mmCIF file of C-alpha atoms in Angstrom:
data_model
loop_
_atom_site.group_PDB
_atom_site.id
_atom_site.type_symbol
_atom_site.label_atom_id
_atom_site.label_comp_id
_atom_site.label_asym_id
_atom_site.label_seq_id
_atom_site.Cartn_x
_atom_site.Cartn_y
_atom_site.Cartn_z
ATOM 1 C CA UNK A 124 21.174 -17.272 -9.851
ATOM 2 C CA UNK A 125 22.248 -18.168 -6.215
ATOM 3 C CA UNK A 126 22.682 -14.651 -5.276
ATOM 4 C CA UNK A 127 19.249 -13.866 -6.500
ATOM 5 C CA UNK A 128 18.006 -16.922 -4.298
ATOM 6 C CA UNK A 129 20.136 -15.737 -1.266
ATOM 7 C CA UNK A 130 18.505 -11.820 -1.740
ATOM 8 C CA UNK A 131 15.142 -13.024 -2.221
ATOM 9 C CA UNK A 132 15.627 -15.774 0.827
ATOM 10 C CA UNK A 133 16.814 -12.890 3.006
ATOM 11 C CA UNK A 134 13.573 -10.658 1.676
ATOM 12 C CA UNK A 135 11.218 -12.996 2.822
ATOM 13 C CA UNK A 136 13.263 -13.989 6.764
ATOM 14 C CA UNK A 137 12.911 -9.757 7.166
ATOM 15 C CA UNK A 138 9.038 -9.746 5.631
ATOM 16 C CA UNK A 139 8.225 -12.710 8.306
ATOM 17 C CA UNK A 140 10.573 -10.314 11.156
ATOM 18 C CA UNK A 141 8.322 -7.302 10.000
ATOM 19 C CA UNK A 142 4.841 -9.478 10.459
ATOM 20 C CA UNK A 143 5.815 -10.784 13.557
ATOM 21 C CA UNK A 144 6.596 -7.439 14.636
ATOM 22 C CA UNK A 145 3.457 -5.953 13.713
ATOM 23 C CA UNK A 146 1.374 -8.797 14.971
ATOM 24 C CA UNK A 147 3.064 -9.582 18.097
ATOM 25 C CA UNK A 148 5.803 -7.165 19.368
ATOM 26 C CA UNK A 149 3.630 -3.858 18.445
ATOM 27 C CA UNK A 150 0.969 -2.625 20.986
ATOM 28 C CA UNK A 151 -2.428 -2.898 20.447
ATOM 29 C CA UNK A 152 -3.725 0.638 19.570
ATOM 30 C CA UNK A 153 -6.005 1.739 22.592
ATOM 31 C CA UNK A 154 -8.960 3.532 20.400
ATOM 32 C CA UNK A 155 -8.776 1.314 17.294
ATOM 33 C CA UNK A 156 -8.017 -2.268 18.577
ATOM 34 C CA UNK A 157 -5.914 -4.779 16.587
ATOM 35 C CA UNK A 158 -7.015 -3.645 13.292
ATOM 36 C CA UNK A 159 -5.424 -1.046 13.342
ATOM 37 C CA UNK A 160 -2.325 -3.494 13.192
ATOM 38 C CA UNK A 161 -3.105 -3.092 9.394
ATOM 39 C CA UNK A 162 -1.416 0.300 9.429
ATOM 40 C CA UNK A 163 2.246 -0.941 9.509
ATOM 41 C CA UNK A 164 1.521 -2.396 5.863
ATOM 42 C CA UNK A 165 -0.975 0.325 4.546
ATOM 43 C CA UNK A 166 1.449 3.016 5.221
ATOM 44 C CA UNK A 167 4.622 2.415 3.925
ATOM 45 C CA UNK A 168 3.354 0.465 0.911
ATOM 46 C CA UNK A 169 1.268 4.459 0.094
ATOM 47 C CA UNK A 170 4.922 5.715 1.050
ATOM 48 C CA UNK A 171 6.898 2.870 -1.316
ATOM 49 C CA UNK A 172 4.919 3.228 -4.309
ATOM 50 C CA UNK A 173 5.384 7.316 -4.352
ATOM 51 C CA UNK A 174 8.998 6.364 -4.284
ATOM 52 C CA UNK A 175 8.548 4.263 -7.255
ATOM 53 C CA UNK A 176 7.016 6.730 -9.259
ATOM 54 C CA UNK A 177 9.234 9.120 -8.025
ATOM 55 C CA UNK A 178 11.747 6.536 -9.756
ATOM 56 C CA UNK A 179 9.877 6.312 -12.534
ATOM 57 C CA UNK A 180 9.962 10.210 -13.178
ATOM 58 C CA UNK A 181 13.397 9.912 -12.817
ATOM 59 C CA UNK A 182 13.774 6.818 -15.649
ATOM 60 C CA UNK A 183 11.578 9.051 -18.060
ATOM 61 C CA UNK A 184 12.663 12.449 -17.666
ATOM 62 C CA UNK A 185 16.344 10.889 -18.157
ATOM 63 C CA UNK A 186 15.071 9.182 -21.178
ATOM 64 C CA UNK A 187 13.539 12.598 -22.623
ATOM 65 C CA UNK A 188 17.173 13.860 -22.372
ATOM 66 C CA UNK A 189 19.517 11.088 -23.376
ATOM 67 C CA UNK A 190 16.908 8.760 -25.472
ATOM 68 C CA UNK A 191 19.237 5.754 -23.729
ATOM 69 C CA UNK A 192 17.110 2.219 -23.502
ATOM 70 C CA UNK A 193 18.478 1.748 -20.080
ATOM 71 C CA UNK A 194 16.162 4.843 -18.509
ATOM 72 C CA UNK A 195 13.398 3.513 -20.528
ATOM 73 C CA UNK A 196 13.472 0.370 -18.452
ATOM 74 C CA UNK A 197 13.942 1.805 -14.983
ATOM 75 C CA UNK A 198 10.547 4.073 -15.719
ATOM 76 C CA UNK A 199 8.702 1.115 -16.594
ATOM 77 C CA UNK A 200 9.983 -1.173 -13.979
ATOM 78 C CA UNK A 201 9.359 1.584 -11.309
ATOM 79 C CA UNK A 202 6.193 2.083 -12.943
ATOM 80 C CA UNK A 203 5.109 -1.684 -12.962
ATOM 81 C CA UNK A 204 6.122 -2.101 -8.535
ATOM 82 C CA UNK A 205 4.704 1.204 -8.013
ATOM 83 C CA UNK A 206 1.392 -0.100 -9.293
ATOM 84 C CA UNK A 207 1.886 -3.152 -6.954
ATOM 85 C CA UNK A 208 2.538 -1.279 -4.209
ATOM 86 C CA UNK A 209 -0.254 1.455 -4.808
ATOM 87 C CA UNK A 210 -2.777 -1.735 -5.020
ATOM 88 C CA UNK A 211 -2.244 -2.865 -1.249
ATOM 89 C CA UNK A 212 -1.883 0.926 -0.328
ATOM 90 C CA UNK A 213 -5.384 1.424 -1.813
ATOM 91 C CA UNK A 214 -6.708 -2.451 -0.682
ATOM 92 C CA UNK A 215 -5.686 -1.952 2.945
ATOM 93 C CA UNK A 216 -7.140 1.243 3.067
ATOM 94 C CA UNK A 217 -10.297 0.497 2.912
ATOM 95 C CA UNK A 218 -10.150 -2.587 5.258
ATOM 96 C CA UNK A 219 -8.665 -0.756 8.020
ATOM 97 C CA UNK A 220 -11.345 2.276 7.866
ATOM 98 C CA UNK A 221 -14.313 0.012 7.713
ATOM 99 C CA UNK A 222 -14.427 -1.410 11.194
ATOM 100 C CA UNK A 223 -12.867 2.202 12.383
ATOM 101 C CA UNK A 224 -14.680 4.757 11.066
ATOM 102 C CA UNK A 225 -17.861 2.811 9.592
ATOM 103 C CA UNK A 226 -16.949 3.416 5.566
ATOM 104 C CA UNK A 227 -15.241 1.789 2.942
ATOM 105 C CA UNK A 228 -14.388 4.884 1.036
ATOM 106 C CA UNK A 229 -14.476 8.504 0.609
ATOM 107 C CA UNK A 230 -13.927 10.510 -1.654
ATOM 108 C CA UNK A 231 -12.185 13.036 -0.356
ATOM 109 C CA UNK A 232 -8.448 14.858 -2.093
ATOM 110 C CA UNK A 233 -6.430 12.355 -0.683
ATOM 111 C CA UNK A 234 -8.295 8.809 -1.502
ATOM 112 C CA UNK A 235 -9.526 10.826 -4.549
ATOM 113 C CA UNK A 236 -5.896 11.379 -6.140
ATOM 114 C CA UNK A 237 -4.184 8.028 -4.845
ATOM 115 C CA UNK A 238 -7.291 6.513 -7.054
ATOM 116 C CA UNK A 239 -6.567 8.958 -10.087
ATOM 117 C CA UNK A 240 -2.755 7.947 -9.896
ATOM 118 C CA UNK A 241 -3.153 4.356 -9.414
ATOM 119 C CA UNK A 242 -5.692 4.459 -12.668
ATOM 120 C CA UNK A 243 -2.958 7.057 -14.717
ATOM 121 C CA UNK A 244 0.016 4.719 -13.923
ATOM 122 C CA UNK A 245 -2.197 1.515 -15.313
ATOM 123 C CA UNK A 246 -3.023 3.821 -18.052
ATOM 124 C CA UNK A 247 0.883 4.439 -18.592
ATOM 125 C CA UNK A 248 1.784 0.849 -18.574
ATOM 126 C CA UNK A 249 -1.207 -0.246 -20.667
ATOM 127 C CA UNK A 250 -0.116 2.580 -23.389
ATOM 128 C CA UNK A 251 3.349 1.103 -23.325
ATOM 129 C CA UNK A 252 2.020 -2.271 -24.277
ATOM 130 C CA UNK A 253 0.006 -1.206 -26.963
ATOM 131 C CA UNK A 254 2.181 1.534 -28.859
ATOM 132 C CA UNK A 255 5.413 0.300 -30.269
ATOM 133 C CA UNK A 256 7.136 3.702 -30.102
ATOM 134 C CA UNK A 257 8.554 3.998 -26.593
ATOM 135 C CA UNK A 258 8.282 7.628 -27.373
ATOM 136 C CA UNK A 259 4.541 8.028 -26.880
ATOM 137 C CA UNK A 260 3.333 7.558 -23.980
ATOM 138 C CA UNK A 261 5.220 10.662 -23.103
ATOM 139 C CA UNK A 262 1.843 12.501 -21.790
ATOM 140 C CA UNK A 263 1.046 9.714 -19.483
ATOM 141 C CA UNK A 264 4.338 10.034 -18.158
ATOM 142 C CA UNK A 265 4.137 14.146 -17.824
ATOM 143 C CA UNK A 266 0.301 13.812 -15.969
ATOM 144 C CA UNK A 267 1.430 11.008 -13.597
ATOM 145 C CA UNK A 268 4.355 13.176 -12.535
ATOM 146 C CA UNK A 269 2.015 15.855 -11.722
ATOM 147 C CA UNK A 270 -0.491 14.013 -10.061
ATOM 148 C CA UNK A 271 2.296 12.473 -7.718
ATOM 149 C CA UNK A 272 2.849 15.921 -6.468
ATOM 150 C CA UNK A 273 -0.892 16.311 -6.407
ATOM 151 C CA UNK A 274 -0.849 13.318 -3.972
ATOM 152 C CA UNK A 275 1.956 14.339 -2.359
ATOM 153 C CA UNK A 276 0.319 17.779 -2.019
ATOM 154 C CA UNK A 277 -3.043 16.637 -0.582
ATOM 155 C CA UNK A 278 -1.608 14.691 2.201
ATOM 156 C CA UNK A 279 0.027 17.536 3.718
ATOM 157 C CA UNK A 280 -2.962 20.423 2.656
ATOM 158 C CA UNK A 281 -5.614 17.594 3.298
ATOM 159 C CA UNK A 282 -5.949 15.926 6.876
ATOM 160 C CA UNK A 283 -9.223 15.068 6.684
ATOM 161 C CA UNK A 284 -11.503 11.959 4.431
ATOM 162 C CA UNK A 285 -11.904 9.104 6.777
ATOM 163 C CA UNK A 286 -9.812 10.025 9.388
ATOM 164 C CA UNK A 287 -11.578 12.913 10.364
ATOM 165 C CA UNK A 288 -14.757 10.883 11.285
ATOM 166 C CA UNK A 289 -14.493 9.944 15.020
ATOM 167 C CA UNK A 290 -13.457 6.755 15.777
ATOM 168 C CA UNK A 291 -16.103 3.827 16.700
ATOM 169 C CA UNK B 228 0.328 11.602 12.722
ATOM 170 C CA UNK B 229 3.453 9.285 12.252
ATOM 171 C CA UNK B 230 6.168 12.650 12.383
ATOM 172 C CA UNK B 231 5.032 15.703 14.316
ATOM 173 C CA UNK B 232 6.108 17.928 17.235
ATOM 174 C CA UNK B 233 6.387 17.402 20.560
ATOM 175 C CA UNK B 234 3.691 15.682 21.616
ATOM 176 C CA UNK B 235 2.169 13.847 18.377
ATOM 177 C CA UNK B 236 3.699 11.363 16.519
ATOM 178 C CA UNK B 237 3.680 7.140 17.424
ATOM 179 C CA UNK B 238 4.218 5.267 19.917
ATOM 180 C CA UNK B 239 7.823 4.687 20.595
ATOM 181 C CA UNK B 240 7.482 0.772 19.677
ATOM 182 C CA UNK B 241 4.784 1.645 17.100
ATOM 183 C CA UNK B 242 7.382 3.970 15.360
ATOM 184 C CA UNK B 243 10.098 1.657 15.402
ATOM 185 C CA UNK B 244 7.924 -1.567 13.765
ATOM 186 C CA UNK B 245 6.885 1.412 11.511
ATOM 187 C CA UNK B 246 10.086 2.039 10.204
ATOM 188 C CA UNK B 247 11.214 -1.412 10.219
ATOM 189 C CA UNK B 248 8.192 -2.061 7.591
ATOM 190 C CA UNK B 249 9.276 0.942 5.297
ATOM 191 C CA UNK B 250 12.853 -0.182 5.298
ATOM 192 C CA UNK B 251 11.717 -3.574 4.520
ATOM 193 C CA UNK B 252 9.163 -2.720 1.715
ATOM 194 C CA UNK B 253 11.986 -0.663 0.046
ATOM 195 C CA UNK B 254 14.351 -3.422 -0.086
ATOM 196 C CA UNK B 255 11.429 -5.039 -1.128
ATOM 197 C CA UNK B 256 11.431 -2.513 -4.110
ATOM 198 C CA UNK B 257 14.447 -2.869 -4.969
ATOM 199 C CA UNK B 258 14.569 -6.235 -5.298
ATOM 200 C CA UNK B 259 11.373 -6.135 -7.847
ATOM 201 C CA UNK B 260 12.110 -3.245 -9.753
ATOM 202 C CA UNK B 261 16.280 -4.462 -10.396
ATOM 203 C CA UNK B 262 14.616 -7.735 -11.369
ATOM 204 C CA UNK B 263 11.776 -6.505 -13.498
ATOM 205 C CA UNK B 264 14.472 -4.211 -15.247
ATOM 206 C CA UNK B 265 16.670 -6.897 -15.961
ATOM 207 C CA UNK B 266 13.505 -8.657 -17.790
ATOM 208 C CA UNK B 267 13.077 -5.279 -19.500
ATOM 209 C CA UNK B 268 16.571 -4.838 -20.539
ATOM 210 C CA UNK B 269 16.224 -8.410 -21.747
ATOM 211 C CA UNK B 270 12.809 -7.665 -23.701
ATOM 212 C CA UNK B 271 14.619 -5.051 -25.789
ATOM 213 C CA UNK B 272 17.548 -7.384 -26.462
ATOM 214 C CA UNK B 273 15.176 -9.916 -28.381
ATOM 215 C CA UNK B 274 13.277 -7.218 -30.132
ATOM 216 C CA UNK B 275 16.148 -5.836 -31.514
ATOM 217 C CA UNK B 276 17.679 -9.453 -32.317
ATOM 218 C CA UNK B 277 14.344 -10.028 -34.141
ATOM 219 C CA UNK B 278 14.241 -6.468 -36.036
ATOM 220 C CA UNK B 279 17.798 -7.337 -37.428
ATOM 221 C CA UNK B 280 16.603 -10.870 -38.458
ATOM 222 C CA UNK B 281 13.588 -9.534 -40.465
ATOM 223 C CA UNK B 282 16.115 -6.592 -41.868
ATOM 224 C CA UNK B 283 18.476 -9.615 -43.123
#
């Protein structure tokens, strides 16, 4: 119990470091202005929560194989942060384009397939919680595997949406 | 652009708070998902405690 106290104390002293940081030690972004101080979040929460489900892929395909409990339980934990993490990704978004680029929301591939993989994982984790068979949600898992690579995919093919719309 | 070529990519200070968030958010991660898969592991536990009490 105190270790889990000591990790979560030290979490939250580097979470203040990393907000200080981005409010104070960063510099303000010439085009863009302090808002765009939003980025240091946005970012790495998009890049955390394709790490989760890349986790998650991991805890289910194992599963598949071995049929071991254990795997079950790392998929849906991944699953369950990943979700968390998507949320701000696809929160902040939206609040940081607004004042830059004059819209909430496009859809283009990218915000397109972050929204279709945010909704498949819910859809995963709701299935889970309604079918007693750990077994079935097996095509939720298959689709959200694909549609992480999808994401992945249309970051790299796709460099346009809102950030191809001049800045204010 | 956060990784490019020469000449794209962030600021040098920019880059470095960058990283420092992405480092931070996957201890962050970590932290959730080992403690949401303890709760998990936990879950099953019970369940199976309970499906050999209604068996009995």
């Amino acid at each position: 119990m105190k270790k889990k106290i000591l990790i979560a104390a030290v979490v939250v002293i580097l979470m203040s470091f990393a907000a200080y940081a981005a409010l104070l030690i960063a510099p303000t972004e010439s085009k863009m202005g302090p808002i765009q101080r939003i980025f240091y979040l946005h970012a790495p929460a998009g890049m955390v929560s394709l790490l989760c489900f890349f986790v998650c892929f991991v805890g289910n395909f194992a599963y598949t194989l071995k049929r071991e409990s254990k795997w079950d339980c790392l998929g849906v934990s991944a699953a369950e942060v990943g979700v968390a993490f998507c949320t701000v990704n696809i929160i902040t978004g939206p609040i940081w384009a607004h004042p830059v680029w004059g819209i909430w929301w496009t859809w283009d591939w990218r915000l397109t397939l972050t929204f279709v993989l945010w909704l498949l994982y819910i859809s995963y984790l709701l299935l889970r919680t309604l079918v007693e068979d750990p077994d079935r949600p097996w095509s939720a898992r298959s689709t959200g595997f694909s549609r992480f690579w999808t994401c992945l995919w249309s970051t790299d093919r796709f460099d346009g949406g809102a950030r191809s719309i001049p800045s204010r | 652009m956060i990784m490019g070529g020469s000449g794209s990519g962030l600021e040098p200070t920019m880059a470095k708070v960058f990283w420092f968030w992405f480092f931070n958010l996957v201890i962050l991660m970590v932290f959730l998902v080992r403690e949401r898969y303890r709760l998990e592991a936990m879950r099953g536990e019970v369940q199976l405690i309970e499906r050999e009490a209604e068996a009995a």
